[in-house]
Every structure is written in C-alpha cells, then in structure tokens.
Short mmCIF file of C-alpha atoms and ligand atoms in Angstrom, two decimals:
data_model
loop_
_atom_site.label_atom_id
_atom_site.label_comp_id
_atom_site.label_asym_id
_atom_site.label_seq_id
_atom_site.Cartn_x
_atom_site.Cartn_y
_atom_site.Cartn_z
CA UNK H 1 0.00 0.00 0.00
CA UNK H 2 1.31 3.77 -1.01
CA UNK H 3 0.72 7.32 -0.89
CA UNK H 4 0.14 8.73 -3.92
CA UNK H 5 -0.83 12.46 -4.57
CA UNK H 6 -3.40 12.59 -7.24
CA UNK H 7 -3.84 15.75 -9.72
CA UNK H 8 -5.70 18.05 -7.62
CA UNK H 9 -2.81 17.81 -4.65
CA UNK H 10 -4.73 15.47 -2.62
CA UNK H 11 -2.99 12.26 -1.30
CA UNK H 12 -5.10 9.33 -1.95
CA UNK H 13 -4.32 5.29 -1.20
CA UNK H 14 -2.98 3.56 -3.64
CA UNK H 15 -3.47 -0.70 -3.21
CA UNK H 16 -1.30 -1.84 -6.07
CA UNK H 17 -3.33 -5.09 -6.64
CA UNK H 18 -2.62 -7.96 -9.20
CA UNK H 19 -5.84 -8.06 -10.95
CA UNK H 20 -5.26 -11.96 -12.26
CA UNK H 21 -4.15 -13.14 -8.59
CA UNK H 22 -7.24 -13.54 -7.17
CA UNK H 23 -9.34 -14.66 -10.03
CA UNK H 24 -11.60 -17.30 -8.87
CA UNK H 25 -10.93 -21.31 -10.08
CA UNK H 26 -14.27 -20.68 -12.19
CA UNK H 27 -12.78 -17.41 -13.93
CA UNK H 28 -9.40 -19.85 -14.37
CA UNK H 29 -10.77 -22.36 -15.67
CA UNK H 30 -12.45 -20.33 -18.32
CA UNK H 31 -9.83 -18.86 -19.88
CA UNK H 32 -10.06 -15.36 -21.27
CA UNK H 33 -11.96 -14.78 -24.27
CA UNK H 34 -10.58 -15.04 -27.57
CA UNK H 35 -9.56 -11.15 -28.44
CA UNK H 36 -11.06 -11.97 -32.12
CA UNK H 37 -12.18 -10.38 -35.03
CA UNK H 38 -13.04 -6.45 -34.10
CA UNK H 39 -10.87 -6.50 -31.11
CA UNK H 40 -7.97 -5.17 -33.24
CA UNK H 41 -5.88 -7.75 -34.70
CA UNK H 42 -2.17 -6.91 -35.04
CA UNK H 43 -0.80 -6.59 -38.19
CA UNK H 44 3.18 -6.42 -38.26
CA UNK H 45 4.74 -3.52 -40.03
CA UNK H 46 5.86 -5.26 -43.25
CA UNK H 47 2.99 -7.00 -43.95
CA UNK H 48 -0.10 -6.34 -46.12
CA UNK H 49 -3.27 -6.30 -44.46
CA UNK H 50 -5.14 -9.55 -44.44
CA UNK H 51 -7.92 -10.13 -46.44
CA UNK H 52 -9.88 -11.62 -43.06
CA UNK H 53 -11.81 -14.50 -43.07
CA UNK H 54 -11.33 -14.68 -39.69
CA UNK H 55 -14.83 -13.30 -38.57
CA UNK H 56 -18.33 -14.90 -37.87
CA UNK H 57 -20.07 -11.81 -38.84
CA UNK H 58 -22.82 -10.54 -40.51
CA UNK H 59 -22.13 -8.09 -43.54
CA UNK H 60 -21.79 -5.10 -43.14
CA UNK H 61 -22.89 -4.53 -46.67
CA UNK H 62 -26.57 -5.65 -45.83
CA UNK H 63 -27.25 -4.24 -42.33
CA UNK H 64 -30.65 -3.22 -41.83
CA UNK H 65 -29.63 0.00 -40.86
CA UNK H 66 -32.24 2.56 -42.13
CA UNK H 67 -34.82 -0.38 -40.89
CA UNK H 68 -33.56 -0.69 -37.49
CA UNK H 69 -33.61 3.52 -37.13
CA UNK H 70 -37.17 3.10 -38.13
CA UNK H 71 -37.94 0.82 -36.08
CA UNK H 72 -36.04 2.13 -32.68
CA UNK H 73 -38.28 5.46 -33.61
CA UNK H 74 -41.51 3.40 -33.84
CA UNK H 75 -40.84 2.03 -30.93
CA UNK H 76 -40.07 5.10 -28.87
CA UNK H 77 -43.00 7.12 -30.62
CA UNK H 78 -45.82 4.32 -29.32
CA UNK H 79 -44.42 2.32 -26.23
CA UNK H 80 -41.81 4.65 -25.00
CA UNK H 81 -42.07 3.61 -21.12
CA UNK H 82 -42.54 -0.39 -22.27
CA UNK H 83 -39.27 -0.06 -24.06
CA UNK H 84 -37.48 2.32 -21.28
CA UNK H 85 -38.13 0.83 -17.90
CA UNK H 86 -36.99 -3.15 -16.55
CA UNK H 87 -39.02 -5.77 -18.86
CA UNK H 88 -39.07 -8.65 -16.57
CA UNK H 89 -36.77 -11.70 -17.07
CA UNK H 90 -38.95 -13.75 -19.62
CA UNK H 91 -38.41 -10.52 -21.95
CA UNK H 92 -41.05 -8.73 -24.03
CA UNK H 93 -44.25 -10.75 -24.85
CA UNK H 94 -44.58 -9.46 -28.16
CA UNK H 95 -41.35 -11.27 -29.38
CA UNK H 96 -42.16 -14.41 -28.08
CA UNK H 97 -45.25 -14.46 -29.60
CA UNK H 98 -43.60 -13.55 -32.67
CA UNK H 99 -41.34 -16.56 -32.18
CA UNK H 100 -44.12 -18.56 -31.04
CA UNK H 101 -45.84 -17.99 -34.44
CA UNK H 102 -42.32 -18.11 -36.73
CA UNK H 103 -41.32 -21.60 -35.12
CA UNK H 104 -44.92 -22.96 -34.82
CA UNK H 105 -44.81 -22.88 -39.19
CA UNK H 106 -40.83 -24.22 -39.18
CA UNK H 107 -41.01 -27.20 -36.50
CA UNK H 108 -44.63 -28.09 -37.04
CA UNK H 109 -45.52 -27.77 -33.17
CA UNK H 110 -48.01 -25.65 -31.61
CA UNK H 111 -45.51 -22.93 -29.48
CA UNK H 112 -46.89 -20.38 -27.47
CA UNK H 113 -44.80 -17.36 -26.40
CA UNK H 114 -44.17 -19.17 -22.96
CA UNK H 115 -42.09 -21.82 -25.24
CA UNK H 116 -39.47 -18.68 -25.44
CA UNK H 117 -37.51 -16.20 -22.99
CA UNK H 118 -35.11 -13.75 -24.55
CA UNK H 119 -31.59 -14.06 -23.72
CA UNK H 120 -28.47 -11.93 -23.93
CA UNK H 121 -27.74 -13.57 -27.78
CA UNK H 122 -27.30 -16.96 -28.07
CA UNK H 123 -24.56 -16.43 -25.46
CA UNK H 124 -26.91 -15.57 -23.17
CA UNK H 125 -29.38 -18.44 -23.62
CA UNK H 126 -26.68 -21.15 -23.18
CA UNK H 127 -25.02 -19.28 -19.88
CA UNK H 128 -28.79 -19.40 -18.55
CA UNK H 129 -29.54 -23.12 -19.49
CA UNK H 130 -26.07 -23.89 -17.88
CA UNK H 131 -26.61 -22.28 -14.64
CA UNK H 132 -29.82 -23.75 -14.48
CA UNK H 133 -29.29 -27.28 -15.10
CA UNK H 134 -25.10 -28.06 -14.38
CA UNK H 135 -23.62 -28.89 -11.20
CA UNK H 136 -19.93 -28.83 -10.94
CA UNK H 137 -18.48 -32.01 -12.14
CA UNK H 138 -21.32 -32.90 -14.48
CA UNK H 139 -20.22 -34.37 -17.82
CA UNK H 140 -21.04 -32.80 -21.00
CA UNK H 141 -20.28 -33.50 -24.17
CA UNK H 142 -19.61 -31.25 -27.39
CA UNK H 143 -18.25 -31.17 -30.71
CA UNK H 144 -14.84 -31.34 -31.97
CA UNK H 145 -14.82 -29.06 -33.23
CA UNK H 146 -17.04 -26.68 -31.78
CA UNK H 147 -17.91 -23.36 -31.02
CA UNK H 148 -15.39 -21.68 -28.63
CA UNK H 149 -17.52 -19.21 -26.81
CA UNK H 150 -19.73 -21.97 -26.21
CA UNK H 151 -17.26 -24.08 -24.99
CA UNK H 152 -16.62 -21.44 -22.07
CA UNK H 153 -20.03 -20.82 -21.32
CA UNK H 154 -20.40 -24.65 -20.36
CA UNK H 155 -16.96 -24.61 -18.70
CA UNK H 156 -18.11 -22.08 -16.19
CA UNK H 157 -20.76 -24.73 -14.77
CA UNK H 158 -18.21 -27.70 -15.33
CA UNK H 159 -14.70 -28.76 -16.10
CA UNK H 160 -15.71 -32.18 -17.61
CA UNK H 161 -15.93 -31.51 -21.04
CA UNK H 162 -15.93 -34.55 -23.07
CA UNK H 163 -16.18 -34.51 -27.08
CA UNK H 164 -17.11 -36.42 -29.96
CA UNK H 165 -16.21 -35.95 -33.40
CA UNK H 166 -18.25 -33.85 -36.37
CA UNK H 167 -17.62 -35.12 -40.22
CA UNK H 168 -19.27 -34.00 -42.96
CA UNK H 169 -23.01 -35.10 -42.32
CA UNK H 170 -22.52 -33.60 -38.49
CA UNK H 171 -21.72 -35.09 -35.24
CA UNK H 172 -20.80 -39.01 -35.28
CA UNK H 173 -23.96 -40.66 -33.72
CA UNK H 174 -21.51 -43.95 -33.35
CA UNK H 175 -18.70 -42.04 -31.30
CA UNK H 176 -21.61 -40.24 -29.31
CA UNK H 177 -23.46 -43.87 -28.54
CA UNK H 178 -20.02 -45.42 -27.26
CA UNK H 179 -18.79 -42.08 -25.15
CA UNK H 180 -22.15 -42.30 -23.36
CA UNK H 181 -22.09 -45.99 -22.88
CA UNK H 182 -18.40 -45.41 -21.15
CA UNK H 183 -19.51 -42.28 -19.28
CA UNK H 184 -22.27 -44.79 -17.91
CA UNK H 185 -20.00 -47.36 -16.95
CA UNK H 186 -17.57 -44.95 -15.46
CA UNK H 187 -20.30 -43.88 -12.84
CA UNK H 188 -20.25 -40.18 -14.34
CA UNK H 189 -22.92 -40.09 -17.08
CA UNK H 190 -23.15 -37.46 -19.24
CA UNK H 191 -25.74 -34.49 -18.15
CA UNK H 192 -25.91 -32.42 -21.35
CA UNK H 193 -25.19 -32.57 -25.08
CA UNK H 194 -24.08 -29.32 -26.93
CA UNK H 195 -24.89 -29.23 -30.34
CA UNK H 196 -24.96 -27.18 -33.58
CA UNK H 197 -26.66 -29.09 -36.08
CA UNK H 198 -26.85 -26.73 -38.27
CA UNK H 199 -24.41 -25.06 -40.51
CA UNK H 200 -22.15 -26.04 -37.53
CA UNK H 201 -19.68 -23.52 -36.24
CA UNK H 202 -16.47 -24.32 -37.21
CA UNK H 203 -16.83 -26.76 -39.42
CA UNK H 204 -20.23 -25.87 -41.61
CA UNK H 205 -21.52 -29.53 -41.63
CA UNK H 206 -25.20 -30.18 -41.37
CA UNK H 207 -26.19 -33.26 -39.14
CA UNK H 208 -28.02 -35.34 -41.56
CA UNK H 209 -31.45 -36.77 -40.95
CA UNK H 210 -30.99 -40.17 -40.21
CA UNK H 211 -28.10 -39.13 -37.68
CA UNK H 212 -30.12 -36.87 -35.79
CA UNK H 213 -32.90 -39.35 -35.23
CA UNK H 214 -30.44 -41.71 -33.67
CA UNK H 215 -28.73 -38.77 -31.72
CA UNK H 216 -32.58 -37.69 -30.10
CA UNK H 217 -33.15 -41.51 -29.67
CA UNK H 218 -29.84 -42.05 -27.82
CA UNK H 219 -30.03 -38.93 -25.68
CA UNK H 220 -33.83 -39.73 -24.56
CA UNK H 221 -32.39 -43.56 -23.62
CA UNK H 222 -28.94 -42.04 -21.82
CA UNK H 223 -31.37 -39.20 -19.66
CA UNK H 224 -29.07 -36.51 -21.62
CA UNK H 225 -30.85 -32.89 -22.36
CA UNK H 226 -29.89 -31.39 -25.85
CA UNK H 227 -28.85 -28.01 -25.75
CA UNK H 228 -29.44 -27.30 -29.83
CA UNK H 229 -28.04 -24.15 -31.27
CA UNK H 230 -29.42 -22.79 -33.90
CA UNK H 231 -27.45 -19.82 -34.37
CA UNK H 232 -27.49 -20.50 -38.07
CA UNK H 233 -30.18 -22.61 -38.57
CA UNK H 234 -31.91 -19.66 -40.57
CA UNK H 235 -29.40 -19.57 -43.58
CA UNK H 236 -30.01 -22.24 -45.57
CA UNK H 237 -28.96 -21.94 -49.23
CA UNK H 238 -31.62 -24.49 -50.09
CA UNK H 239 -34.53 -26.17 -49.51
CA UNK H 240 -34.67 -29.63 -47.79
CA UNK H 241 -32.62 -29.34 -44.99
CA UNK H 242 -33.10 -32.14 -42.28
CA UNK H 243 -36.15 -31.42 -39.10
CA UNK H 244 -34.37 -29.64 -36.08
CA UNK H 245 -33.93 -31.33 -33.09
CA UNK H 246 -36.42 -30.04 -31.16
CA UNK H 247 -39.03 -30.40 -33.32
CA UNK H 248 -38.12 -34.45 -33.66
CA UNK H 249 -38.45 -34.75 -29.82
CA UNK H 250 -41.98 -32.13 -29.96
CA UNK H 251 -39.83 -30.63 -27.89
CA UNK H 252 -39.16 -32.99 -24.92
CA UNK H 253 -35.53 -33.10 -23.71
CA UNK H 254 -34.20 -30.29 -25.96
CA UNK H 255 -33.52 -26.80 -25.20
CA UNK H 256 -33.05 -25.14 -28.72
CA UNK H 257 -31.19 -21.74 -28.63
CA UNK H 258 -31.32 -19.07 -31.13
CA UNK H 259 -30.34 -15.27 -31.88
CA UNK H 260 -31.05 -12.20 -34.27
CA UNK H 261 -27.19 -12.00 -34.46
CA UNK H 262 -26.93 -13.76 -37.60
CA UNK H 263 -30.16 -12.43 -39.54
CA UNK H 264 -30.30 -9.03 -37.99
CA UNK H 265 -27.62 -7.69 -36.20
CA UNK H 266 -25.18 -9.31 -33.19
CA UNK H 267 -24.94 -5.51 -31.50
CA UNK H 268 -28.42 -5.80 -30.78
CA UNK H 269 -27.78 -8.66 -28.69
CA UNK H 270 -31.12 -10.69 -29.11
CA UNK H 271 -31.11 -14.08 -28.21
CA UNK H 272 -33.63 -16.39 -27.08
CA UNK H 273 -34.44 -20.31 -25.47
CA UNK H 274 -37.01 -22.34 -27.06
CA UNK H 275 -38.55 -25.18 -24.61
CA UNK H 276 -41.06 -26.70 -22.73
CA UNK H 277 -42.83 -24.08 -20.75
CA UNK H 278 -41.58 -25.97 -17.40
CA UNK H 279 -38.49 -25.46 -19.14
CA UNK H 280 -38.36 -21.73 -19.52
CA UNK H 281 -40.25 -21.66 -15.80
CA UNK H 282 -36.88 -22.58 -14.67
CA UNK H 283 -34.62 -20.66 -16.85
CA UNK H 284 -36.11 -17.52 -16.51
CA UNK H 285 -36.47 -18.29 -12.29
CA UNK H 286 -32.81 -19.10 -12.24
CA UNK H 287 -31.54 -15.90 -14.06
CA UNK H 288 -29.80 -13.18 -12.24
CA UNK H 289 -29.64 -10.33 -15.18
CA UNK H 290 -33.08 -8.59 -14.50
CA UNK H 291 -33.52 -9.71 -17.97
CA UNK H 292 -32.17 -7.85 -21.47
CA UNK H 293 -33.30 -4.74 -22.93
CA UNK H 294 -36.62 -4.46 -23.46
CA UNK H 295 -35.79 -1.79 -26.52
CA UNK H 296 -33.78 -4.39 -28.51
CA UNK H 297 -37.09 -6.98 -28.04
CA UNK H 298 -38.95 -4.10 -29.45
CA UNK H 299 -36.89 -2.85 -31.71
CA UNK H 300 -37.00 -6.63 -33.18
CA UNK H 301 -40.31 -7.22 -32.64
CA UNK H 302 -40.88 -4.30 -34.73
CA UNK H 303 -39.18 -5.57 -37.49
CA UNK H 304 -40.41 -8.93 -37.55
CA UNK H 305 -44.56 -8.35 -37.40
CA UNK H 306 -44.27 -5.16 -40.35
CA UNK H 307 -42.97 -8.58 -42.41
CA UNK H 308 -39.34 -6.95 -42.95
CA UNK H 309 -37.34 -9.79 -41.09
CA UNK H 310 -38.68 -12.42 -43.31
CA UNK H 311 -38.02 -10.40 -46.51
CA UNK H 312 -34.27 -9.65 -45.04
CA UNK H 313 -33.77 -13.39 -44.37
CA UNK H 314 -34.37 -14.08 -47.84
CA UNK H 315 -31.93 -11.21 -48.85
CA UNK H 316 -29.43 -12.61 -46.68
CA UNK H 317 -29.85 -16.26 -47.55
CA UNK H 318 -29.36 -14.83 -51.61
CA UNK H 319 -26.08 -12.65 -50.50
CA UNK H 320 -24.30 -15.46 -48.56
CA UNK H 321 -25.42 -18.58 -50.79
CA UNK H 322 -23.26 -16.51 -53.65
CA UNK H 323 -20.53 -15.27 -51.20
CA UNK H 324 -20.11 -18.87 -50.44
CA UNK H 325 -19.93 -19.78 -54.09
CA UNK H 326 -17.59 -17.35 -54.49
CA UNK H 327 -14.98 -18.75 -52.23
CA UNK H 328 -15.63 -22.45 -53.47
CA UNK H 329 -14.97 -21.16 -57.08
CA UNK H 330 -11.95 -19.52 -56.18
CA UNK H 331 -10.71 -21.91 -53.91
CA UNK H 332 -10.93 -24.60 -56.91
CA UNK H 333 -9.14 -22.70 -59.16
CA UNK H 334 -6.22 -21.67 -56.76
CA UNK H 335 -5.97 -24.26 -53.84
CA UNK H 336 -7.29 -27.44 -54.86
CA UNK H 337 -3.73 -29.37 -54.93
CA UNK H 338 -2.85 -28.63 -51.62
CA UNK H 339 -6.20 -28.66 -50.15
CA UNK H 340 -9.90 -29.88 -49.86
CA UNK H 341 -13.26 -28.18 -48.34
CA UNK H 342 -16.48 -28.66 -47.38
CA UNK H 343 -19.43 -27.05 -49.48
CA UNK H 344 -21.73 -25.89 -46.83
CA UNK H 345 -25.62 -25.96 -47.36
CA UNK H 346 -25.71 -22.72 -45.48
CA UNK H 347 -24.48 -20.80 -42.75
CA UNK H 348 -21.00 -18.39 -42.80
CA UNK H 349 -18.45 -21.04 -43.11
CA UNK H 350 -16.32 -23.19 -45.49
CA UNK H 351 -14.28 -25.27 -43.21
CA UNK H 352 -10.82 -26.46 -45.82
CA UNK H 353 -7.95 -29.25 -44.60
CA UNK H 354 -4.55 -28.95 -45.59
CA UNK H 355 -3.06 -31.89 -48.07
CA UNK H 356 -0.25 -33.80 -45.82
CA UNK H 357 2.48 -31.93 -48.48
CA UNK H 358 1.93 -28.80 -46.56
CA UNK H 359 3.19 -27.15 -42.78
CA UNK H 360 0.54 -25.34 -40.91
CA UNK H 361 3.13 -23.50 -39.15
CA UNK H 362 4.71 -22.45 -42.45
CA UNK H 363 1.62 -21.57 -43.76
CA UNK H 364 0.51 -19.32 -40.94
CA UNK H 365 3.73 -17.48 -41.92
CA UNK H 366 3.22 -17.18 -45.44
CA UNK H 367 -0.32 -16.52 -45.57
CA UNK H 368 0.47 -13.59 -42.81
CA UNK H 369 3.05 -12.07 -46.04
CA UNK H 370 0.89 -12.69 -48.65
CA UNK H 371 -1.91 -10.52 -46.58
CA UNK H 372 -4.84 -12.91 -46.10
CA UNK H 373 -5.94 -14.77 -42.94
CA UNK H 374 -8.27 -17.52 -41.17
CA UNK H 375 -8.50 -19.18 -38.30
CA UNK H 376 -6.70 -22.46 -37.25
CA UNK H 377 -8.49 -25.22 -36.51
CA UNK H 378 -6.63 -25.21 -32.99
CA UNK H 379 -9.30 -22.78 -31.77
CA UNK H 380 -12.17 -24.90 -31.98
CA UNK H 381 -10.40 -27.51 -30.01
CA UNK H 382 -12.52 -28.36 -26.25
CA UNK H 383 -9.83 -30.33 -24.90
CA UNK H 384 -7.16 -28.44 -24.13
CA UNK H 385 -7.29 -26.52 -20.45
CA UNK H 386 -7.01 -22.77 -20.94
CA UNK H 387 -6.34 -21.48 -17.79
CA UNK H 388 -4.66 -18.34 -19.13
CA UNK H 389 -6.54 -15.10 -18.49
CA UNK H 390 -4.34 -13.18 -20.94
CA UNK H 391 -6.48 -12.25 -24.44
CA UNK H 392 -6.07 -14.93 -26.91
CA UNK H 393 -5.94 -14.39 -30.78
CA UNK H 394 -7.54 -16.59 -33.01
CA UNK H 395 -4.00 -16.97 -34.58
CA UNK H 396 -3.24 -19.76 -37.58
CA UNK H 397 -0.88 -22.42 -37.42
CA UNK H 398 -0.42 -25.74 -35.75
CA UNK H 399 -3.56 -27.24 -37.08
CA UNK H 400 -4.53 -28.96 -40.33
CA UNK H 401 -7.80 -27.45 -40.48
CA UNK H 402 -8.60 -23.81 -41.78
CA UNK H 403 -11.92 -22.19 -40.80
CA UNK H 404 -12.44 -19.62 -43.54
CA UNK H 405 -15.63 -17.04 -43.36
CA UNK H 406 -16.72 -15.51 -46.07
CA UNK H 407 -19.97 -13.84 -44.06
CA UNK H 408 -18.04 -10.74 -43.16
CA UNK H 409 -15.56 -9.42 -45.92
CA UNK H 410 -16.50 -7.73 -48.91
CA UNK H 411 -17.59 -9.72 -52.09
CA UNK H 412 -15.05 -8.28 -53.99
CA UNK H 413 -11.87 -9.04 -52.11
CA UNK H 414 -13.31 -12.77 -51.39
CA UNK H 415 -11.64 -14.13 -54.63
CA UNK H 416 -7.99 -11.72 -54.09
CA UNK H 417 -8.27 -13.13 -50.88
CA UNK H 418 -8.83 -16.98 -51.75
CA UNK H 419 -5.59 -16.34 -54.38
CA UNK H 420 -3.60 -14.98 -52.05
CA UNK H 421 -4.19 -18.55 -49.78
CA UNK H 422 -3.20 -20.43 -53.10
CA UNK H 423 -0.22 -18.91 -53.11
CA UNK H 424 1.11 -18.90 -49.86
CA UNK H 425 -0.19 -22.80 -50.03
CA UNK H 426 2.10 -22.88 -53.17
CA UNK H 427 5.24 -21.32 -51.43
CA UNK H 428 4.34 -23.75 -48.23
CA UNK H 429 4.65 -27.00 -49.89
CA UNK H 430 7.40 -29.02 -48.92
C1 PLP G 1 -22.65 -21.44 -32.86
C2 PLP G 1 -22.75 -20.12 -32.20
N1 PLP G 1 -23.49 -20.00 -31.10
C3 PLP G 1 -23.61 -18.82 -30.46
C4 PLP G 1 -22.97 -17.69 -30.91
C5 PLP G 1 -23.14 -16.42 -30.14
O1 PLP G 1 -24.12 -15.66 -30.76
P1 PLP G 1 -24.85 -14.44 -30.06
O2 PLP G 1 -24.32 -13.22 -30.74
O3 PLP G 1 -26.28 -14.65 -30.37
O4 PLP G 1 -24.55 -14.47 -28.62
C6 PLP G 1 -22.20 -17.76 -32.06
C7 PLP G 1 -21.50 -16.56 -32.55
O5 PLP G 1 -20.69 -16.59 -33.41
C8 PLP G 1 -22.07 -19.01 -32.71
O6 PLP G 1 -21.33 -19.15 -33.81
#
C-alpha cells in the first residue's frame, strides 16, 4: 500500500493489486476470451493487411440499418415507457409471440410465447440453461470441433468436457453412442449434449437426418438434455434441410437456442431459449440479469410483425449462398492441390484441410506475407485446459484445419483473398 498524490494535490491510497491473482478457479478455468475479429488484430509492419476471413459476422454490406432507425423510432413514438423501464426476465411478450408464431410454421408444433424467454444472444441463452441445469463435475459433451464461446459458457458450470467428433453429415452418432455408454459405466454419465446441427460452427456440416434421429433416440435412452443451437439454422442456401432437433423430440428433452445475431444484427444482442414451458419456468427463475433490454425486443419485434425480417432473411440467404460460391470457385481454381473443403448448405463457413504436403506452421507465416488470414483449426479444439486469463488471438498455425468465413468481408476481395491462400499454399509446400 502507497501514498500517492493525485492531480488536484490530494494524497489518496494507492493498493497496487494484481488483478489476475485472485481470479476465482471458475474465472481460471475459463480462460479469457478469444480477443477476435473487431478486437484489433495486429498486423506487423511489413505485412499487407489480411484479407480476413477470420470473422463470424454478418455483412456489413446488408445491415438493416435505415430499418432498425425506423424501427427504434416506432418504438419510442408508441411504447416509450414499455421499451425504457426493466421488462421482466422472460423478456417482451410481443417477441415471443412472434417466435411462437415463426417456429410454430418451421417445427410443425403448436408454441406459445411461454415456449421462449429472450436471452443476452445466443450467449446468453446457453449461460442461462447452464446455470440452471449443471452442477460442478457434471459431464457434457460437445463437438470437436465446436464453437469456442460456447465451450466457455459450459466450462463455467463444469470442467468435464468430453467430445465427440463432427464429419461431414454432423456429429458421429456412433462415437456419441459409445462415449455415453463409457460415461455410464464410469459412474459419471453425461448431463448435457451441446450441439450445432446446423451449418455447424467451425466446421459448416449439417447433421443429416438419419443421424439426428439416432442422436434424439440415444439422448432420450442415456437421460441426456440437448442443448441445440441454432445460431445458423436460418441460412439455408436451399430447400430440404433435415427437421431440427427439437421439433423431432416435440420438444421434450431439448432446449433449442437461437439469436437475431446472424439475420439481424449481433450488437443488438437478441437471443432467445425455445422449450417446454416448465423449461423456460426454470430458466427464466434461475436468471440473475433482470432480464435484457426491453428496446432491442422491441426494436425486433418491430421488425419482424411489419414482415421486414422475413423479406431480409431471404436477402441474406441470396447474398451469402453466392458469397459462399464465391470462395468455393476460387478456392478450386487456386488451392485445390494442396487442399480440400467442405461445401456448406448454409451458414458463414467453409471449413478447408490442408493436403499432408503442406506445414501449418509455415503456412501461418506465409499466408500472414501474402496478406490474407483464417482461423486455425486449434481454436475450436474443447480439450485443451485454458487457464490463461491473458487475451487470446484466433491466430493460424499448428492445425490442419482452416476455418475460412466468407460472411463478413466484402464480395469483392473474397476471390484476391482466396488467391492470395493459393499462393502462400504454393510457397508452403514441402
Ligand atoms: C454457434 C454459435 N453460437 C452462439 C454464438 C453467439 O451468438 P450471439 O451473438 O447470439 O450471442 C455464435 C457466434 O458466433 C455461434 O457461432
């Protein structure tokens, strides 16, 4: 402890404190955040600026902007004290009804806005569905790869993190039927399965039908709740895509999450559980945020019932269906030696593994000189501990396995950006 005198001559106590040496073992075994995309990536002097596919973001080329200025005006112009004062913790009836009606038509149940409460993103939803149903030292089981923010959310309730693989029709229903049979045996059965069925974050795959009737059938028999995110479940490219989850159990057993992140805009941070009323009874009981904003709900809700969110979903399907056909056309022409790729039936990701000829490492160098980047497959990896509180960057290297986004940068630098690749893939052979 010292004396200090602070800028107006006045001596003041100074506790010089180590902020990380009294984090808590929950806070530890976390891990810090990854700084990511937007948090101000470093770019050595030297090198050209990437062409990024590093971020899972909308485009900035098709934010509803105008719409949501509208909207916020609407709002304030005929429910001004609704959408200024606390909203309760379910969050604003008018967007779960909304919901209730949108997801009725999709799953083919009848939902009622008690099937929803609106969460702090899809962030939110999980955090609340963790707190609510994991004790410390529960098992749960996600994808590897998966989702890293997730992946922290669920390690906040529970360091035993257990994972089975994803290919390219989704999660391996075989791998998942023997982990829970030696979880079982092992006297620590699994308490929750994280999932993302659905244009799956990393690696873009879609969980094909047949799979996810086993994976309902085997979670029902092994007393295992799905936790289902749909984060991208609304950007297909085409029809036909497999029944979700939920609506294969009519809703028993799953708790589907989903967001306006993807189809309208992350920074309004709208999120929301679908389940079982008992369900949401328990979620929204268990919550300590006082609830979200009740202006974003509006603000949403607003552009959902004048019929403007379906019309942008279709716009946005359109725009990334052709980014993505973009990057697979470019990515034949300059990278198909060296590697190979998914083609993803929607969503914001191609997910590409490197040919055994070439060095991650080598190529995380390169591809940082010839000015494009992507994340490493490294950071989608549960496994590890993290235990380091310091910001992580969602650097390349060490892995075989390339998540490239083409959501978030421009159409026109997606093919510059997919040549540059090819030719730091060219210089990293060996
Ligand atoms: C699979 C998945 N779930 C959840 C999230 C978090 O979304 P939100 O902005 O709704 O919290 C993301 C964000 O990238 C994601 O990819």
């Amino acid at each position: 402890v010292t004396s200090v005198t602070n800028g107006g001559g006045q001596t003041a106590v100074s506790t010089k404190l180590d902020p990380t040496a009294t984090l808590s073992a929950r806070a530890r075994r976390v891990g810090a955040a990854y700084a990511g995309p937007g948090a101000g990536s470093d770019v050595p002097v030297g090198e050209r600026p990437p062409v990024a596919f590093t971020a899972g973001l909308p485009d900035p080329a098709i934010h509803p902007t105008r719409e949501i200025l509208e909207a916020t005006a609407a709002v304030l112009a005929s429910d001004a004290d609704g959408a200024l004062q606390y909203g309760g913790a379910q969050g604003f009836a008018g967007l779960r009804e909304w919901l209730a009606a949108h997801w009725s038509t999709v799953d083919g149940l009848p939902l009622t806005a008690d099937h929803f409460t609106l969460t702090n993103g899809a962030a939110g939803a999980l955090a609340n569905v963790c707190d609510t149903y994991l004790n410390d030292g529960d098992a749960v089981i996600v994808e590897e790869f998966s989702f890293p923010g997730s992946v922290r959310a669920i390690r906040a309730a529970t360091p035993h993190v257990r994972t089975v693989p994803v290919d390219g029709d989704g999660l391996d229903v075989d791998a998942l039927a023997s982990l829970l049979q030696r979880l079982d045996r092992a006297g620590t059965p699994a308490r929750m399965l994280y999932t993302i069925p659905t244009f799956q974050n990393p690696t873009g795959s879609t969980l094909d039908a047949d799979r996810r009737r086993e994976l309902v059938e085997l979670c029902a028999r092994h007393r295992v709740l799905i936790v289902e995110d749909a984060a991208y479940a609304e950007l297909p490219f085409h029809d036909g895509l497999p029944a979700s989850l939920y609506s294969l159990t009519g809703g028993a057993n799953v708790v589907r999450i989903g967001t306006a992140s993807k189809i309208v805009a992350p920074g309004l941070r709208v999120g929301w559980c679908q389940a079982a009323p008992e369900v949401i009874g328990a979620l929204v009981a268990t919550r300590p945020d006082m609830g979200t904003s009740p202006l974003t709900h509006r603000v949403v809700a607003e552009l959902a019932t004048s019929g403007f969110l379906d019309r942008h979903i279709v716009q946005a399907r359109e725009h990334y269906a052709h980014k993505s056909r973009i990057m697979l056309e470019a990515l034949t022409r300059h990278c198909g030696e060296v590697a190979s790729w998914n083609d993803p039936d929607g969503g914001f990701f191609v997910w590409a593994t490197l040919a055994d000829s070439i060095d991650p490492s080598r190529l995380a160098a390169l591809t940082a000189e010839e000015g494009v980047s992507y994340v490493g497959g490294q950071v989608f990896v549960s496994d590890a501990e993290p235990e380091s509180t310091a910001w992580r960057h969602w650097t390349p290297g060490e892995s075989r396995y390339l998540r490239l986004a083409f959501s978030y940068v421009a159409e026109s630098s997606i093919a510059e950006g997919i040549a540059r690749l090819g030719r730091a893939l060219d210089r990293a052979r060996r």
